[in-house]
PDB file of C-alpha atoms in Angstrom:
ATOM      1  CA  MET L   1      80.698 116.042  83.582  1.00  0.00           C
ATOM      2  CA  TYR L   2      77.390 114.303  82.940  1.00  0.00           C
ATOM      3  CA  GLN L   3      76.074 117.673  81.713  1.00  0.00           C
ATOM      4  CA  SER L   4      78.241 117.401  78.592  1.00  0.00           C
ATOM      5  CA  GLY L   5      75.509 115.143  77.213  1.00  0.00           C
ATOM      6  CA  LEU L   6      76.283 113.396  73.968  1.00  0.00           C
ATOM      7  CA  TYR L   7      80.067 113.737  74.340  1.00  0.00           C
ATOM      8  CA  TRP L   8      80.087 111.919  77.673  1.00  0.00           C
ATOM      9  CA  GLN L   9      77.815 109.179  76.315  1.00  0.00           C
ATOM     10  CA  PHE L  10      80.058 108.814  73.260  1.00  0.00           C
ATOM     11  CA  ILE L  11      83.136 108.466  75.483  1.00  0.00           C
ATOM     12  CA  GLY L  12      81.362 105.812  77.563  1.00  0.00           C
ATOM     13  CA  VAL L  13      80.301 103.755  74.540  1.00  0.00           C
ATOM     14  CA  ALA L  14      83.763 104.112  72.984  1.00  0.00           C
ATOM     15  CA  GLN L  15      85.389 102.900  76.216  1.00  0.00           C
ATOM     16  CA  CYS L  16      83.118  99.846  76.272  1.00  0.00           C
ATOM     17  CA  VAL L  17      83.888  99.009  72.630  1.00  0.00           C
ATOM     18  CA  VAL L  18      87.627  99.458  73.174  1.00  0.00           C
ATOM     19  CA  GLY L  19      87.444  97.378  76.360  1.00  0.00           C
ATOM     20  CA  LEU L  20      85.855  94.527  74.420  1.00  0.00           C
ATOM     21  CA  LEU L  21      88.574  94.816  71.757  1.00  0.00           C
ATOM     22  CA  LEU L  22      91.254  94.680  74.450  1.00  0.00           C
ATOM     23  CA  LEU L  23      89.739  91.483  75.844  1.00  0.00           C
ATOM     24  CA  THR L  24      90.403  89.693  72.566  1.00  0.00           C
ATOM     25  CA  GLN L  25      93.824  88.646  71.361  1.00  0.00           C
ATOM     26  CA  ARG L  26      93.116  89.266  67.708  1.00  0.00           C
ATOM     27  CA  TYR L  27      91.956  92.884  68.107  1.00  0.00           C
ATOM     28  CA  ALA L  28      93.873  93.936  71.247  1.00  0.00           C
ATOM     29  CA  THR L  29      96.348  96.053  69.281  1.00  0.00           C
ATOM     30  CA  LEU L  30      93.504  97.892  67.557  1.00  0.00           C
ATOM     31  CA  GLY L  31      91.887  98.410  70.951  1.00  0.00           C
ATOM     32  CA  ALA L  32      95.112  99.867  72.369  1.00  0.00           C
ATOM     33  CA  VAL L  33      95.473 102.239  69.404  1.00  0.00           C
ATOM     34  CA  LEU L  34      91.849 103.403  69.700  1.00  0.00           C
ATOM     35  CA  PHE L  35      92.103 103.762  73.474  1.00  0.00           C
ATOM     36  CA  LEU L  36      95.017 106.230  73.293  1.00  0.00           C
ATOM     37  CA  PRO L  37      93.032 109.310  72.149  1.00  0.00           C
ATOM     38  CA  ILE L  38      90.121 108.405  74.429  1.00  0.00           C
ATOM     39  CA  MET L  39      92.317 108.043  77.501  1.00  0.00           C
ATOM     40  CA  THR L  40      94.362 111.118  76.625  1.00  0.00           C
ATOM     41  CA  SER L  41      91.152 113.163  76.378  1.00  0.00           C
ATOM     42  CA  ILE L  42      89.896 111.884  79.724  1.00  0.00           C
ATOM     43  CA  PHE L  43      93.282 112.533  81.349  1.00  0.00           C
ATOM     44  CA  VAL L  44      93.379 116.124  80.081  1.00  0.00           C
ATOM     45  CA  ILE L  45      89.798 116.727  81.262  1.00  0.00           C
ATOM     46  CA  THR L  46      90.564 115.413  84.763  1.00  0.00           C
ATOM     47  CA  ILE L  47      93.612 117.674  84.990  1.00  0.00           C
ATOM     48  CA  SER L  48      91.833 120.757  83.654  1.00  0.00           C
ATOM     49  CA  TYR L  49      88.853 120.420  86.018  1.00  0.00           C
ATOM     50  CA  ASP L  50      91.091 119.604  88.990  1.00  0.00           C
ATOM     51  CA  PHE L  51      89.392 116.375  90.076  1.00  0.00           C
ATOM     52  CA  ALA L  52      90.897 115.228  93.375  1.00  0.00           C
ATOM     53  CA  GLY L  53      92.834 112.005  92.854  1.00  0.00           C
ATOM     54  CA  THR L  54      91.265 111.206  89.492  1.00  0.00           C
ATOM     55  CA  PRO L  55      94.255 112.447  87.449  1.00  0.00           C
ATOM     56  CA  ILE L  56      96.368 109.819  89.215  1.00  0.00           C
ATOM     57  CA  ILE L  57      94.031 107.017  88.150  1.00  0.00           C
ATOM     58  CA  THR L  58      93.598 108.304  84.608  1.00  0.00           C
ATOM     59  CA  GLY L  59      97.338 108.951  84.363  1.00  0.00           C
ATOM     60  CA  LEU L  60      98.060 105.347  85.341  1.00  0.00           C
ATOM     61  CA  MET L  61      95.510 104.136  82.790  1.00  0.00           C
ATOM     62  CA  LEU L  62      97.195 106.279  80.135  1.00  0.00           C
ATOM     63  CA  LEU L  63     100.580 104.855  81.163  1.00  0.00           C
ATOM     64  CA  ALA L  64      99.195 101.312  80.896  1.00  0.00           C
ATOM     65  CA  ASN L  65      97.885 102.133  77.424  1.00  0.00           C
ATOM     66  CA  LEU L  66     101.296 103.459  76.386  1.00  0.00           C
ATOM     67  CA  LEU L  67     102.903 100.264  77.701  1.00  0.00           C
ATOM     68  CA  LEU L  68     100.471  98.192  75.624  1.00  0.00           C
ATOM     69  CA  LEU L  69     101.439 100.208  72.556  1.00  0.00           C
ATOM     70  CA  ALA L  70     105.141  99.770  73.370  1.00  0.00           C
ATOM     71  CA  TRP L  71     104.548  96.015  73.643  1.00  0.00           C
ATOM     72  CA  ASP L  72     103.033  96.028  70.144  1.00  0.00           C
ATOM     73  CA  TRP L  73     105.649  98.392  68.691  1.00  0.00           C
ATOM     74  CA  PRO L  74     107.084  95.802  66.236  1.00  0.00           C
ATOM     75  CA  THR L  75     103.641  95.635  64.617  1.00  0.00           C
ATOM     76  CA  LEU L  76     102.855  99.356  64.910  1.00  0.00           C
ATOM     77  CA  ARG L  77     106.124 100.527  63.310  1.00  0.00           C
ATOM     78  CA  VAL L  78     104.359 100.646  59.956  1.00  0.00           C
ATOM     79  CA  LEU L  79     102.309 103.634  61.203  1.00  0.00           C
ATOM     80  CA  VAL L  80     105.470 105.780  61.205  1.00  0.00           C
ATOM     81  CA  ASN L  81     106.735 104.404  57.883  1.00  0.00           C
ATOM     82  CA  LEU L  82     109.148 101.847  59.353  1.00  0.00           C
ATOM     83  CA  PRO L  83     109.172  98.215  58.230  1.00  0.00           C
ATOM     84  CA  VAL L  84     107.231  95.743  60.341  1.00  0.00           C
ATOM     85  CA  GLN L  85     109.430  93.431  62.400  1.00  0.00           C
ATOM     86  CA  ALA L  86     108.583  89.755  62.432  1.00  0.00           C
ATOM     87  CA  VAL L  87     107.492  88.572  65.862  1.00  0.00           C
ATOM     88  CA  PRO L  88     107.461  84.835  66.549  1.00  0.00           C
ATOM     89  CA  ALA L  89     104.077  83.480  67.547  1.00  0.00           C
ATOM     90  CA  PRO L  90     103.825  82.267  71.147  1.00  0.00           C
ATOM     91  CA  PRO L  91     103.441  78.524  71.700  1.00  0.00           C
ATOM     92  CA  ARG L  92      99.856  77.366  71.499  1.00  0.00           C
ATOM     93  CA  ALA L  93      99.854  76.096  75.079  1.00  0.00           C
ATOM     94  CA  THR L  94     100.950  79.493  76.407  1.00  0.00           C
ATOM     95  CA  THR L  95      98.259  81.254  74.376  1.00  0.00           C
ATOM     96  CA  ARG L  96      95.591  78.906  75.712  1.00  0.00           C
ATOM     97  CA  LEU L  97      96.925  79.336  79.228  1.00  0.00           C
ATOM     98  CA  TRP L  98      96.561  83.134  79.122  1.00  0.00           C
ATOM     99  CA  GLU L  99      93.156  82.856  77.477  1.00  0.00           C
ATOM    100  CA  GLY L 100      92.115  80.681  80.405  1.00  0.00           C
ATOM    101  CA  VAL L 101      93.622  83.024  82.998  1.00  0.00           C
ATOM    102  CA  GLY L 102      91.886  86.009  81.389  1.00  0.00           C
ATOM    103  CA  ALA L 103      88.558  84.179  81.294  1.00  0.00           C
ATOM    104  CA  MET L 104      88.927  83.183  84.955  1.00  0.00           C
ATOM    105  CA  LEU L 105      89.740  86.753  86.006  1.00  0.00           C
ATOM    106  CA  PHE L 106      86.817  88.153  84.031  1.00  0.00           C
ATOM    107  CA  ALA L 107      84.378  85.554  85.388  1.00  0.00           C
ATOM    108  CA  TYR L 108      85.594  86.079  88.953  1.00  0.00           C
ATOM    109  CA  THR L 109      85.388  89.870  88.743  1.00  0.00           C
ATOM    110  CA  ALA L 110      81.938  89.833  87.135  1.00  0.00           C
ATOM    111  CA  GLY L 111      80.651  87.246  89.612  1.00  0.00           C
ATOM    112  CA  TYR L 112      82.152  89.039  92.576  1.00  0.00           C
ATOM    113  CA  ARG L 113      80.503  92.313  91.600  1.00  0.00           C
ATOM    114  CA  VAL L 114      77.124  90.665  90.971  1.00  0.00           C
ATOM    115  CA  TYR L 115      76.929  88.389  94.019  1.00  0.00           C
ATOM    116  CA  THR L 116      78.421  90.554  96.767  1.00  0.00           C
ATOM    117  CA  GLU L 117      76.948  93.635  98.328  1.00  0.00           C
ATOM    118  CA  ALA L 118      80.025  94.751 100.265  1.00  0.00           C
ATOM    119  CA  TYR L 119      82.893  95.190  97.824  1.00  0.00           C
ATOM    120  CA  ASN L 120      86.238  94.360  99.452  1.00  0.00           C
ATOM    121  CA  PHE L 121      89.058  95.559  97.205  1.00  0.00           C
ATOM    122  CA  LEU L 122      91.758  93.651  99.082  1.00  0.00           C
ATOM    123  CA  VAL L 123      89.962  90.315  98.714  1.00  0.00           C
ATOM    124  CA  TRP L 124      89.310  90.950  95.027  1.00  0.00           C
ATOM    125  CA  ALA L 125      92.894  92.096  94.326  1.00  0.00           C
ATOM    126  CA  GLY L 126      94.359  89.217  96.337  1.00  0.00           C
ATOM    127  CA  ILE L 127      92.439  86.566  94.420  1.00  0.00           C
ATOM    128  CA  CYS L 128      93.232  88.245  91.091  1.00  0.00           C
ATOM    129  CA  ALA L 129      96.935  88.325  92.034  1.00  0.00           C
ATOM    130  CA  LEU L 130      96.743  84.662  93.048  1.00  0.00           C
ATOM    131  CA  VAL L 131      95.152  83.626  89.734  1.00  0.00           C
ATOM    132  CA  GLY L 132      97.676  85.714  87.773  1.00  0.00           C
ATOM    133  CA  GLY L 133     100.558  84.310  89.822  1.00  0.00           C
ATOM    134  CA  LEU L 134      99.376  80.758  89.196  1.00  0.00           C
ATOM    135  CA  GLY L 135      99.264  81.585  85.484  1.00  0.00           C
ATOM    136  CA  LEU L 136     102.846  82.862  85.626  1.00  0.00           C
ATOM    137  CA  LEU L 137     104.004  79.763  87.506  1.00  0.00           C
ATOM    138  CA  THR L 138     102.276  77.499  84.996  1.00  0.00           C
ATOM    139  CA  ALA L 139     103.826  79.379  82.056  1.00  0.00           C
ATOM    140  CA  TRP L 140     107.250  79.116  83.708  1.00  0.00           C
ATOM    141  CA  TRP L 141     106.735  75.387  84.302  1.00  0.00           C
ATOM    142  CA  LEU L 142     105.679  74.831  80.671  1.00  0.00           C
ATOM    143  CA  ARG L 143     108.688  76.760  79.404  1.00  0.00           C
ATOM    144  CA  ARG L 144     111.084  74.954  81.752  1.00  0.00           C
ATOM    145  CA  ASN L 145     109.833  71.547  80.661  1.00  0.00           C
ATOM    146  CA  GLY L 146     110.187  72.374  76.989  1.00  0.00           C
ATOM    147  CA  GLY L 147     106.485  72.762  76.369  1.00  0.00           C
ATOM    148  CA  GLN L 148     105.583  69.147  77.034  1.00  0.00           C
ATOM    149  CA  HIS L 149     102.063  68.396  78.265  1.00  0.00           C
ATOM    150  CA  GLN L 150     100.779  71.212  76.063  1.00  0.00           C
ATOM    151  CA  ASP L 151      97.328  70.344  74.805  1.00  0.00           C
TER     152      ASP L 151
END
């Protein structure tokens, strides 16, 4: 695939740009919309060239992208000429919580990849699941207590 030259480089740069958009809350919907044709193209290429196992990974990434778009459907309805539905904004404490969880996961993943030579997927996935689970428990606790202790 590297022999496709400029196309492959373009796909790589586009994936990086879209990944950065998905890391933000403000531009995540735009990132999900832009990622759909990119991921669809990659999925079709992996199927047509019969890569072993890769269509499963790219198919799951495409499914995740479709789930992101389904999550943002109330906002995206305008693209198919339907009125936008009002979506209540999440509480500020919950937004800050998930910003913190995302920053922790990014920092851990980047640090883990930089400072370890032997990559252990189970250790990485376990710690990521633990951080995400703690975020879910904290969000549940904040919701249960009526949002007190928020800022």
